[in-house]
Amino acid sequence: MTSTPVRECGPAATLHDVGRVPWHDLRDATGSAAAIPLLLAAIASGDDAAARTGVDRLRHRICQYGFVVVEATPVTVPFLWHLAQRPQVTCRTQLLGLLRSIAGARQWETVAAASPKVRRHHDDHIGWESAARRAVRDHGGAIPRLLADRDADLVRAAEELACLIF
């Protein structure tokens, strides 16, 4: 399997940039990543039920089982950071939890370290994990703002994520 070149969004990616990503060309855990923009919109909607459902579905697509990242994961990370910083988003703590799962994903890398044959056959997966972790770290500049929030659960989630990425 060869990886599709991924267009990464810059450090200040906003939902206006979602259209710049070739989602139809990217893969998530279910197949085409074309539904990811709709899930991001649901998360941003301000409707708590829709947002929570959106995060759950997005988690299944880009960080399945809490540790399996895919091709679309690194491209989605800047949008997760953007949403986590918006006070009107009702599930910011869950978004930070998802970012924490992505930052900790090392399934393929760990298996490849134990069995070099795996690296030859799963280089794409290892690269996606590395790119996803890097994307979480690269956007970690948002942490200080989140640590200053009034929501104690959000602050705790930001602290846990900061411990993992810094």
Tab-separated table of N, CA and C in Angstrom:
chain	number	residue	atom	x	y	z
A	1	MET	N	0.846	-1.170	0.000
A	1	MET	CA	0.000	0.000	0.000
A	1	MET	C	0.890	1.232	0.000
A	2	THR	N	0.653	2.141	-0.933
A	2	THR	CA	1.435	3.369	-0.969
A	2	THR	C	0.615	4.510	-0.427
A	3	SER	N	1.286	5.335	0.291
A	3	SER	CA	0.621	6.454	0.946
A	3	SER	C	0.360	7.577	-0.042
A	4	THR	N	-0.814	8.184	0.079
A	4	THR	CA	-1.142	9.367	-0.697
A	4	THR	C	-0.407	10.543	-0.090
A	5	PRO	N	0.199	11.424	-0.895
A	5	PRO	CA	0.830	12.595	-0.313
A	5	PRO	C	-0.216	13.404	0.453
A	6	VAL	N	0.151	13.831	1.631
A	6	VAL	CA	-0.782	14.535	2.500
A	6	VAL	C	-0.456	16.015	2.498
A	7	ARG	N	-1.465	16.830	2.273
A	7	ARG	CA	-1.296	18.275	2.390
A	7	ARG	C	-1.601	18.654	3.820
A	8	GLU	N	-0.580	19.051	4.530
A	8	GLU	CA	-0.794	19.426	5.923
A	8	GLU	C	-1.198	20.887	5.985
A	9	CYS	N	-2.084	21.181	6.911
A	9	CYS	CA	-2.486	22.556	7.130
A	9	CYS	C	-1.493	23.194	8.074
A	10	GLY	N	-1.312	24.477	7.920
A	10	GLY	CA	-0.362	25.209	8.751
A	10	GLY	C	-0.747	25.218	10.211
A	11	PRO	N	0.123	25.811	11.032
A	11	PRO	CA	-0.084	25.797	12.473
A	11	PRO	C	-1.368	26.484	12.908
A	12	ALA	N	-1.894	27.373	12.113
A	12	ALA	CA	-3.105	28.085	12.515
A	12	ALA	C	-4.319	27.600	11.723
A	13	ALA	N	-4.402	26.311	11.464
A	13	ALA	CA	-5.513	25.758	10.690
A	13	ALA	C	-6.837	26.051	11.381
A	14	THR	N	-7.793	26.521	10.602
A	14	THR	CA	-9.136	26.760	11.119
A	14	THR	C	-10.111	25.942	10.289
A	15	LEU	N	-11.354	25.963	10.686
A	15	LEU	CA	-12.348	25.201	9.924
A	15	LEU	C	-12.502	25.726	8.502
A	16	HIS	N	-12.088	26.961	8.258
A	16	HIS	CA	-12.129	27.485	6.889
A	16	HIS	C	-11.145	26.745	5.985
A	17	ASP	N	-10.142	26.121	6.591
A	17	ASP	CA	-9.127	25.394	5.826
A	17	ASP	C	-9.526	23.955	5.503
A	18	VAL	N	-10.629	23.489	6.057
A	18	VAL	CA	-11.048	22.097	5.850
A	18	VAL	C	-11.165	21.775	4.362
A	19	GLY	N	-11.649	22.702	3.583
A	19	GLY	CA	-11.826	22.483	2.154
A	19	GLY	C	-10.523	22.361	1.379
A	20	ARG	N	-9.410	22.751	1.978
A	20	ARG	CA	-8.106	22.652	1.314
A	20	ARG	C	-7.538	21.239	1.362
A	21	VAL	N	-8.131	20.398	2.178
A	21	VAL	CA	-7.623	19.032	2.365
A	21	VAL	C	-8.335	18.081	1.399
A	22	PRO	N	-7.594	17.245	0.681
A	22	PRO	CA	-8.209	16.287	-0.250
A	22	PRO	C	-8.748	15.056	0.495
A	23	TRP	N	-9.790	15.259	1.290
A	23	TRP	CA	-10.317	14.197	2.154
A	23	TRP	C	-10.682	12.941	1.379
A	24	HIS	N	-11.211	13.092	0.170
A	24	HIS	CA	-11.605	11.919	-0.631
A	24	HIS	C	-10.404	11.046	-0.995
A	25	ASP	N	-9.223	11.656	-1.030
A	25	ASP	CA	-8.015	10.912	-1.378
A	25	ASP	C	-7.350	10.270	-0.166
A	26	LEU	N	-7.797	10.638	1.023
A	26	LEU	CA	-7.206	10.120	2.256
A	26	LEU	C	-8.037	8.966	2.793
A	27	ARG	N	-7.376	8.119	3.584
A	27	ARG	CA	-8.054	6.969	4.181
A	27	ARG	C	-8.152	7.165	5.685
A	28	ASP	N	-9.293	6.740	6.229
A	28	ASP	CA	-9.426	6.644	7.678
A	28	ASP	C	-9.707	5.175	7.995
A	29	ALA	N	-10.056	4.864	9.216
A	29	ALA	CA	-10.233	3.460	9.609
A	29	ALA	C	-11.417	2.791	8.922
A	30	THR	N	-12.320	3.575	8.346
A	30	THR	CA	-13.498	2.999	7.703
A	30	THR	C	-13.393	2.971	6.184
A	31	GLY	N	-12.359	3.587	5.642
A	31	GLY	CA	-12.224	3.712	4.193
A	31	GLY	C	-11.901	5.154	3.852
A	32	SER	N	-12.700	5.753	2.974
A	32	SER	CA	-12.487	7.144	2.593
A	32	SER	C	-12.686	8.069	3.792
A	33	ALA	N	-11.845	9.085	3.872
A	33	ALA	CA	-11.935	10.066	4.963
A	33	ALA	C	-12.887	11.210	4.620
A	34	ALA	N	-13.697	11.048	3.589
A	34	ALA	CA	-14.572	12.121	3.113
A	34	ALA	C	-15.567	12.618	4.158
A	35	ALA	N	-15.898	11.809	5.152
A	35	ALA	CA	-16.872	12.218	6.174
A	35	ALA	C	-16.256	13.067	7.284
A	36	ILE	N	-14.949	13.154	7.347
A	36	ILE	CA	-14.308	13.887	8.446
A	36	ILE	C	-14.743	15.348	8.511
A	37	PRO	N	-14.845	16.084	7.402
A	37	PRO	CA	-15.305	17.473	7.516
A	37	PRO	C	-16.695	17.597	8.154
A	38	LEU	N	-17.575	16.651	7.874
A	38	LEU	CA	-18.912	16.682	8.480
A	38	LEU	C	-18.833	16.453	9.982
A	39	LEU	N	-17.944	15.577	10.407
A	39	LEU	CA	-17.773	15.322	11.838
A	39	LEU	C	-17.171	16.538	12.530
A	40	LEU	N	-16.219	17.194	11.892
A	40	LEU	CA	-15.648	18.420	12.457
A	40	LEU	C	-16.720	19.503	12.579
A	41	ALA	N	-17.584	19.597	11.579
A	41	ALA	CA	-18.679	20.579	11.632
A	41	ALA	C	-19.640	20.259	12.767
A	42	ALA	N	-19.930	18.988	12.985
A	42	ALA	CA	-20.817	18.597	14.092
A	42	ALA	C	-20.197	18.974	15.430
A	43	ILE	N	-18.897	18.773	15.557
A	43	ILE	CA	-18.201	19.123	16.796
A	43	ILE	C	-18.266	20.627	17.028
A	44	ALA	N	-18.160	21.395	15.966
A	44	ALA	CA	-18.175	22.859	16.067
A	44	ALA	C	-19.576	23.439	16.201
A	45	SER	N	-20.597	22.632	16.034
A	45	SER	CA	-21.975	23.122	15.920
A	45	SER	C	-22.539	23.804	17.157
A	46	GLY	N	-22.005	23.500	18.325
A	46	GLY	CA	-22.581	24.052	19.550
A	46	GLY	C	-23.662	23.161	20.133
A	47	ASP	N	-24.099	22.168	19.395
A	47	ASP	CA	-25.087	21.196	19.869
A	47	ASP	C	-24.319	20.096	20.602
A	48	ASP	N	-24.522	19.998	21.914
A	48	ASP	CA	-23.729	19.082	22.735
A	48	ASP	C	-23.840	17.632	22.268
A	49	ALA	N	-25.044	17.167	21.996
A	49	ALA	CA	-25.226	15.771	21.577
A	49	ALA	C	-24.533	15.511	20.237
A	50	ALA	N	-24.707	16.431	19.294
A	50	ALA	CA	-24.069	16.273	17.981
A	50	ALA	C	-22.549	16.316	18.109
A	51	ALA	N	-22.052	17.198	18.968
A	51	ALA	CA	-20.605	17.325	19.154
A	51	ALA	C	-20.017	16.054	19.754
A	52	ARG	N	-20.655	15.524	20.780
A	52	ARG	CA	-20.142	14.303	21.421
A	52	ARG	C	-20.188	13.113	20.463
A	53	THR	N	-21.276	13.021	19.704
A	53	THR	CA	-21.365	11.962	18.700
A	53	THR	C	-20.275	12.150	17.652
A	54	GLY	N	-20.049	13.396	17.255
A	54	GLY	CA	-18.997	13.690	16.282
A	54	GLY	C	-17.622	13.268	16.768
A	55	VAL	N	-17.318	13.561	18.042
A	55	VAL	CA	-16.018	13.161	18.601
A	55	VAL	C	-15.904	11.643	18.644
A	56	ASP	N	-16.958	10.968	19.074
A	56	ASP	CA	-16.924	9.498	19.132
A	56	ASP	C	-16.685	8.892	17.754
A	57	ARG	N	-17.392	9.407	16.765
A	57	ARG	CA	-17.228	8.872	15.402
A	57	ARG	C	-15.854	9.216	14.832
A	58	LEU	N	-15.393	10.421	15.136
A	58	LEU	CA	-14.074	10.821	14.660
A	58	LEU	C	-12.990	9.963	15.305
A	59	ARG	N	-13.136	9.708	16.595
A	59	ARG	CA	-12.174	8.845	17.301
A	59	ARG	C	-12.112	7.478	16.607
A	60	HIS	N	-13.258	6.922	16.263
A	60	HIS	CA	-13.299	5.618	15.591
A	60	HIS	C	-12.584	5.677	14.239
A	61	ARG	N	-12.667	6.810	13.569
A	61	ARG	CA	-12.091	6.932	12.239
A	61	ARG	C	-10.598	7.242	12.232
A	62	ILE	N	-10.112	8.044	13.211
A	62	ILE	CA	-8.711	8.488	13.137
A	62	ILE	C	-7.819	7.971	14.262
A	63	CYS	N	-8.399	7.374	15.286
A	63	CYS	CA	-7.599	6.799	16.380
A	63	CYS	C	-8.375	5.620	16.953
A	64	GLN	N	-8.610	4.661	16.090
A	64	GLN	CA	-9.438	3.509	16.435
A	64	GLN	C	-8.853	2.762	17.632
A	65	TYR	N	-9.731	2.355	18.521
A	65	TYR	CA	-9.362	1.638	19.752
A	65	TYR	C	-8.500	2.481	20.690
A	66	GLY	N	-8.356	3.761	20.371
A	66	GLY	CA	-7.558	4.637	21.212
A	66	GLY	C	-6.067	4.575	20.946
A	67	PHE	N	-5.654	3.826	19.896
A	67	PHE	CA	-4.213	3.741	19.626
A	67	PHE	C	-3.856	3.450	18.174
A	68	VAL	N	-4.815	3.204	17.308
A	68	VAL	CA	-4.508	2.905	15.906
A	68	VAL	C	-4.789	4.148	15.067
A	69	VAL	N	-3.715	4.832	14.648
A	69	VAL	CA	-3.888	6.007	13.807
A	69	VAL	C	-3.778	5.606	12.339
A	70	VAL	N	-4.289	6.467	11.482
A	70	VAL	CA	-4.368	6.165	10.058
A	70	VAL	C	-3.868	7.357	9.246
A	71	GLU	N	-3.929	7.230	7.952
A	71	GLU	CA	-3.425	8.262	7.051
A	71	GLU	C	-4.044	9.634	7.318
A	72	ALA	N	-5.333	9.689	7.601
A	72	ALA	CA	-6.019	10.971	7.794
A	72	ALA	C	-5.740	11.608	9.153
A	73	THR	N	-5.166	10.866	10.072
A	73	THR	CA	-4.979	11.381	11.433
A	73	THR	C	-4.120	12.639	11.490
A	74	PRO	N	-2.898	12.640	10.934
A	74	PRO	CA	-2.066	13.837	11.074
A	74	PRO	C	-2.695	15.084	10.457
A	75	VAL	N	-3.474	14.897	9.403
A	75	VAL	CA	-4.110	16.026	8.735
A	75	VAL	C	-5.261	16.581	9.575
A	76	THR	N	-5.889	15.731	10.360
A	76	THR	CA	-7.031	16.128	11.182
A	76	THR	C	-6.599	16.842	12.460
A	77	VAL	N	-5.412	16.548	12.955
A	77	VAL	CA	-4.943	17.085	14.240
A	77	VAL	C	-5.029	18.610	14.345
A	78	PRO	N	-4.586	19.396	13.348
A	78	PRO	CA	-4.685	20.854	13.507
A	78	PRO	C	-6.123	21.336	13.728
A	79	PHE	N	-7.071	20.658	13.113
A	79	PHE	CA	-8.473	21.035	13.294
A	79	PHE	C	-8.957	20.696	14.699
A	80	LEU	N	-8.464	19.595	15.259
A	80	LEU	CA	-8.815	19.237	16.638
A	80	LEU	C	-8.289	20.293	17.599
A	81	TRP	N	-7.055	20.734	17.381
A	81	TRP	CA	-6.490	21.789	18.227
A	81	TRP	C	-7.316	23.070	18.114
A	82	HIS	N	-7.677	23.422	16.891
A	82	HIS	CA	-8.481	24.632	16.678
A	82	HIS	C	-9.795	24.544	17.450
A	83	LEU	N	-10.476	23.431	17.332
A	83	LEU	CA	-11.762	23.254	18.015
A	83	LEU	C	-11.597	23.236	19.532
A	84	ALA	N	-10.535	22.637	20.020
A	84	ALA	CA	-10.310	22.550	21.470
A	84	ALA	C	-10.113	23.922	22.101
A	85	GLN	N	-9.738	24.900	21.301
A	85	GLN	CA	-9.515	26.252	21.820
A	85	GLN	C	-10.754	27.140	21.751
A	86	ARG	N	-11.796	26.666	21.115
A	86	ARG	CA	-13.008	27.485	20.951
A	86	ARG	C	-13.953	27.256	22.127
A	87	PRO	N	-14.192	28.276	22.946
A	87	PRO	CA	-15.039	28.119	24.139
A	87	PRO	C	-16.445	27.605	23.836
A	88	GLN	N	-16.971	27.887	22.659
A	88	GLN	CA	-18.329	27.453	22.331
A	88	GLN	C	-18.416	25.965	21.985
A	89	VAL	N	-17.273	25.312	21.809
A	89	VAL	CA	-17.260	23.868	21.545
A	89	VAL	C	-17.496	23.154	22.872
A	90	THR	N	-18.506	22.312	22.902
A	90	THR	CA	-18.964	21.715	24.168
A	90	THR	C	-18.171	20.490	24.607
A	91	CYS	N	-17.318	19.962	23.749
A	91	CYS	CA	-16.615	18.711	24.072
A	91	CYS	C	-15.101	18.891	24.004
A	92	ARG	N	-14.623	20.021	24.467
A	92	ARG	CA	-13.185	20.313	24.381
A	92	ARG	C	-12.345	19.317	25.179
A	93	THR	N	-12.846	18.899	26.333
A	93	THR	CA	-12.106	17.930	27.142
A	93	THR	C	-11.939	16.619	26.380
A	94	GLN	N	-12.992	16.179	25.695
A	94	GLN	CA	-12.920	14.947	24.907
A	94	GLN	C	-11.946	15.106	23.732
A	95	LEU	N	-11.907	16.300	23.145
A	95	LEU	CA	-10.956	16.538	22.055
A	95	LEU	C	-9.518	16.428	22.552
A	96	LEU	N	-9.255	16.971	23.740
A	96	LEU	CA	-7.905	16.850	24.299
A	96	LEU	C	-7.582	15.391	24.612
A	97	GLY	N	-8.580	14.636	25.046
A	97	GLY	CA	-8.378	13.204	25.269
A	97	GLY	C	-8.032	12.483	23.974
A	98	LEU	N	-8.698	12.865	22.891
A	98	LEU	CA	-8.392	12.275	21.586
A	98	LEU	C	-6.974	12.647	21.155
A	99	LEU	N	-6.607	13.909	21.338
A	99	LEU	CA	-5.242	14.329	21.007
A	99	LEU	C	-4.217	13.566	21.849
A	100	ARG	N	-4.550	13.321	23.099
A	100	ARG	CA	-3.651	12.557	23.978
A	100	ARG	C	-3.485	11.121	23.453
A	101	SER	N	-4.585	10.508	23.034
A	101	SER	CA	-4.498	9.154	22.468
A	101	SER	C	-3.621	9.140	21.223
A	102	ILE	N	-3.807	10.129	20.372
A	102	ILE	CA	-3.011	10.218	19.139
A	102	ILE	C	-1.535	10.409	19.482
A	103	ALA	N	-1.260	11.286	20.443
A	103	ALA	CA	0.129	11.558	20.833
A	103	ALA	C	0.808	10.325	21.420
A	104	GLY	N	0.034	9.434	21.989
A	104	GLY	CA	0.599	8.232	22.594
A	104	GLY	C	0.611	7.017	21.688
A	105	ALA	N	0.095	7.154	20.477
A	105	ALA	CA	-0.016	6.011	19.560
A	105	ALA	C	1.364	5.565	19.075
A	106	ARG	N	1.688	4.327	19.376
A	106	ARG	CA	2.980	3.764	18.963
A	106	ARG	C	2.850	2.276	18.619
A	107	GLN	N	1.672	1.859	18.236
A	107	GLN	CA	1.444	0.442	17.981
A	107	GLN	C	2.392	-0.103	16.916
A	108	TRP	N	2.393	0.510	15.743
A	108	TRP	CA	3.194	-0.012	14.639
A	108	TRP	C	4.679	0.164	14.901
A	109	GLU	N	5.045	1.287	15.480
A	109	GLU	CA	6.449	1.533	15.800
A	109	GLU	C	6.977	0.486	16.785
A	110	THR	N	6.178	0.159	17.788
A	110	THR	CA	6.575	-0.827	18.792
A	110	THR	C	6.719	-2.214	18.179
A	111	VAL	N	5.758	-2.588	17.350
A	111	VAL	CA	5.815	-3.900	16.692
A	111	VAL	C	7.013	-3.962	15.746
A	112	ALA	N	7.269	-2.872	15.022
A	112	ALA	CA	8.394	-2.851	14.082
A	112	ALA	C	9.728	-2.952	14.809
A	113	ALA	N	9.811	-2.388	16.005
A	113	ALA	CA	11.050	-2.481	16.780
A	113	ALA	C	11.325	-3.931	17.180
A	114	ALA	N	10.268	-4.678	17.435
A	114	ALA	CA	10.420	-6.082	17.831
A	114	ALA	C	10.631	-6.996	16.625
A	115	SER	N	10.096	-6.596	15.481
A	115	SER	CA	10.191	-7.426	14.286
A	115	SER	C	10.468	-6.548	13.065
A	116	PRO	N	11.723	-6.444	12.641
A	116	PRO	CA	12.076	-5.591	11.505
A	116	PRO	C	11.307	-5.899	10.216
A	117	LYS	N	10.824	-7.140	10.057
A	117	LYS	CA	10.036	-7.477	8.864
A	117	LYS	C	8.770	-6.631	8.799
A	118	VAL	N	8.233	-6.295	9.957
A	118	VAL	CA	7.011	-5.488	10.003
A	118	VAL	C	7.257	-4.135	9.354
A	119	ARG	N	8.417	-3.556	9.602
A	119	ARG	CA	8.724	-2.236	9.048
A	119	ARG	C	8.631	-2.246	7.521
A	120	ARG	N	9.133	-3.288	6.899
A	120	ARG	CA	9.091	-3.358	5.435
A	120	ARG	C	7.663	-3.379	4.911
A	121	HIS	N	6.773	-4.026	5.631
A	121	HIS	CA	5.407	-4.191	5.143
A	121	HIS	C	4.440	-3.122	5.654
A	122	HIS	N	4.849	-2.386	6.666
A	122	HIS	CA	3.930	-1.414	7.269
A	122	HIS	C	4.573	-0.048	7.459
A	123	ASP	N	5.472	0.313	6.565
A	123	ASP	CA	6.142	1.610	6.654
A	123	ASP	C	5.150	2.772	6.672
A	124	ASP	N	4.082	2.664	5.875
A	124	ASP	CA	3.085	3.735	5.846
A	124	ASP	C	2.492	3.954	7.232
A	125	HIS	N	2.113	2.872	7.889
A	125	HIS	CA	1.493	2.979	9.214
A	125	HIS	C	2.442	3.616	10.226
A	126	ILE	N	3.693	3.221	10.167
A	126	ILE	CA	4.700	3.776	11.074
A	126	ILE	C	4.856	5.270	10.801
A	127	GLY	N	4.876	5.639	9.550
A	127	GLY	CA	4.974	7.051	9.169
A	127	GLY	C	3.770	7.855	9.625
A	128	TRP	N	2.580	7.267	9.513
A	128	TRP	CA	1.374	7.980	9.959
A	128	TRP	C	1.410	8.222	11.461
A	129	GLU	N	1.858	7.212	12.211
A	129	GLU	CA	1.979	7.388	13.669
A	129	GLU	C	2.933	8.528	13.994
A	130	SER	N	4.079	8.510	13.361
A	130	SER	CA	5.087	9.536	13.614
A	130	SER	C	4.566	10.922	13.236
A	131	ALA	N	3.939	11.029	12.075
A	131	ALA	CA	3.398	12.316	11.621
A	131	ALA	C	2.278	12.801	12.540
A	132	ALA	N	1.466	11.884	13.022
A	132	ALA	CA	0.365	12.259	13.918
A	132	ALA	C	0.904	12.771	15.249
A	133	ARG	N	1.886	12.083	15.800
A	133	ARG	CA	2.492	12.545	17.067
A	133	ARG	C	3.150	13.909	16.873
A	134	ARG	N	3.850	14.076	15.756
A	134	ARG	CA	4.505	15.348	15.454
A	134	ARG	C	3.473	16.471	15.323
A	135	ALA	N	2.350	16.184	14.677
A	135	ALA	CA	1.303	17.200	14.519
A	135	ALA	C	0.742	17.625	15.873
A	136	VAL	N	0.559	16.673	16.778
A	136	VAL	CA	0.067	17.022	18.119
A	136	VAL	C	1.086	17.925	18.810
A	137	ARG	N	2.359	17.545	18.760
A	137	ARG	CA	3.413	18.356	19.401
A	137	ARG	C	3.525	19.736	18.760
A	138	ASP	N	3.496	19.778	17.431
A	138	ASP	CA	3.678	21.043	16.713
A	138	ASP	C	2.604	22.073	17.037
A	139	HIS	N	1.446	21.626	17.437
A	139	HIS	CA	0.345	22.540	17.753
A	139	HIS	C	0.162	22.721	19.256
A	140	GLY	N	1.115	22.218	20.023
A	140	GLY	CA	1.038	22.298	21.481
A	140	GLY	C	1.144	23.700	22.045
A	141	GLY	N	1.402	24.686	21.212
A	141	GLY	CA	1.446	26.074	21.667
A	141	GLY	C	0.118	26.540	22.239
A	142	ALA	N	-0.934	25.789	21.991
A	142	ALA	CA	-2.259	26.133	22.528
A	142	ALA	C	-2.401	25.746	23.997
A	143	ILE	N	-1.506	24.923	24.497
A	143	ILE	CA	-1.623	24.412	25.872
A	143	ILE	C	-1.710	25.534	26.915
A	144	PRO	N	-0.843	26.557	26.897
A	144	PRO	CA	-0.938	27.590	27.939
A	144	PRO	C	-2.318	28.244	28.021
A	145	ARG	N	-2.926	28.482	26.883
A	145	ARG	CA	-4.268	29.080	26.859
A	145	ARG	C	-5.286	28.132	27.495
A	146	LEU	N	-5.157	26.854	27.211
A	146	LEU	CA	-6.083	25.868	27.772
A	146	LEU	C	-5.864	25.691	29.272
A	147	LEU	N	-4.617	25.799	29.715
A	147	LEU	CA	-4.322	25.683	31.144
A	147	LEU	C	-4.903	26.847	31.944
A	148	ALA	N	-5.179	27.953	31.275
A	148	ALA	CA	-5.740	29.132	31.943
A	148	ALA	C	-7.270	29.129	31.943
A	149	ASP	N	-7.878	28.104	31.388
A	149	ASP	CA	-9.338	28.039	31.294
A	149	ASP	C	-9.962	27.828	32.674
A	150	ARG	N	-11.218	28.215	32.803
A	150	ARG	CA	-11.946	28.055	34.075
A	150	ARG	C	-12.451	26.636	34.300
A	151	ASP	N	-12.552	25.862	33.238
A	151	ASP	CA	-13.078	24.494	33.317
A	151	ASP	C	-11.996	23.561	33.874
A	152	ALA	N	-12.203	23.075	35.089
A	152	ALA	CA	-11.200	22.239	35.759
A	152	ALA	C	-10.917	20.947	34.988
A	153	ASP	N	-11.945	20.349	34.384
A	153	ASP	CA	-11.735	19.118	33.614
A	153	ASP	C	-10.877	19.390	32.379
A	154	LEU	N	-11.127	20.523	31.739
A	154	LEU	CA	-10.338	20.900	30.566
A	154	LEU	C	-8.882	21.140	30.965
A	155	VAL	N	-8.678	21.833	32.066
A	155	VAL	CA	-7.319	22.102	32.546
A	155	VAL	C	-6.599	20.792	32.854
A	156	ARG	N	-7.276	19.864	33.502
A	156	ARG	CA	-6.677	18.565	33.826
A	156	ARG	C	-6.298	17.814	32.537
A	157	ALA	N	-7.190	17.832	31.557
A	157	ALA	CA	-6.899	17.165	30.280
A	157	ALA	C	-5.718	17.839	29.579
A	158	ALA	N	-5.646	19.164	29.653
A	158	ALA	CA	-4.525	19.898	29.048
A	158	ALA	C	-3.213	19.560	29.759
A	159	GLU	N	-3.259	19.429	31.078
A	159	GLU	CA	-2.059	19.051	31.838
A	159	GLU	C	-1.574	17.660	31.435
A	160	GLU	N	-2.507	16.725	31.314
A	160	GLU	CA	-2.142	15.356	30.923
A	160	GLU	C	-1.527	15.326	29.527
A	161	LEU	N	-2.114	16.089	28.621
A	161	LEU	CA	-1.584	16.147	27.260
A	161	LEU	C	-0.209	16.810	27.255
A	162	ALA	N	-0.060	17.889	28.016
A	162	ALA	CA	1.230	18.586	28.087
A	162	ALA	C	2.323	17.656	28.600
A	163	CYS	N	2.008	16.852	29.600
A	163	CYS	CA	2.997	15.902	30.147
A	163	CYS	C	3.440	14.897	29.090
A	164	LEU	N	2.554	14.560	28.192
A	164	LEU	CA	2.867	13.567	27.168
A	164	LEU	C	3.681	14.156	26.014
A	165	ILE	N	3.425	15.417	25.668
A	165	ILE	CA	4.062	15.964	24.458
A	165	ILE	C	5.262	16.860	24.725
A	166	PHE	N	5.448	17.287	25.955
A	166	PHE	CA	6.598	18.176	26.233
A	166	PHE	C	7.621	17.482	27.086
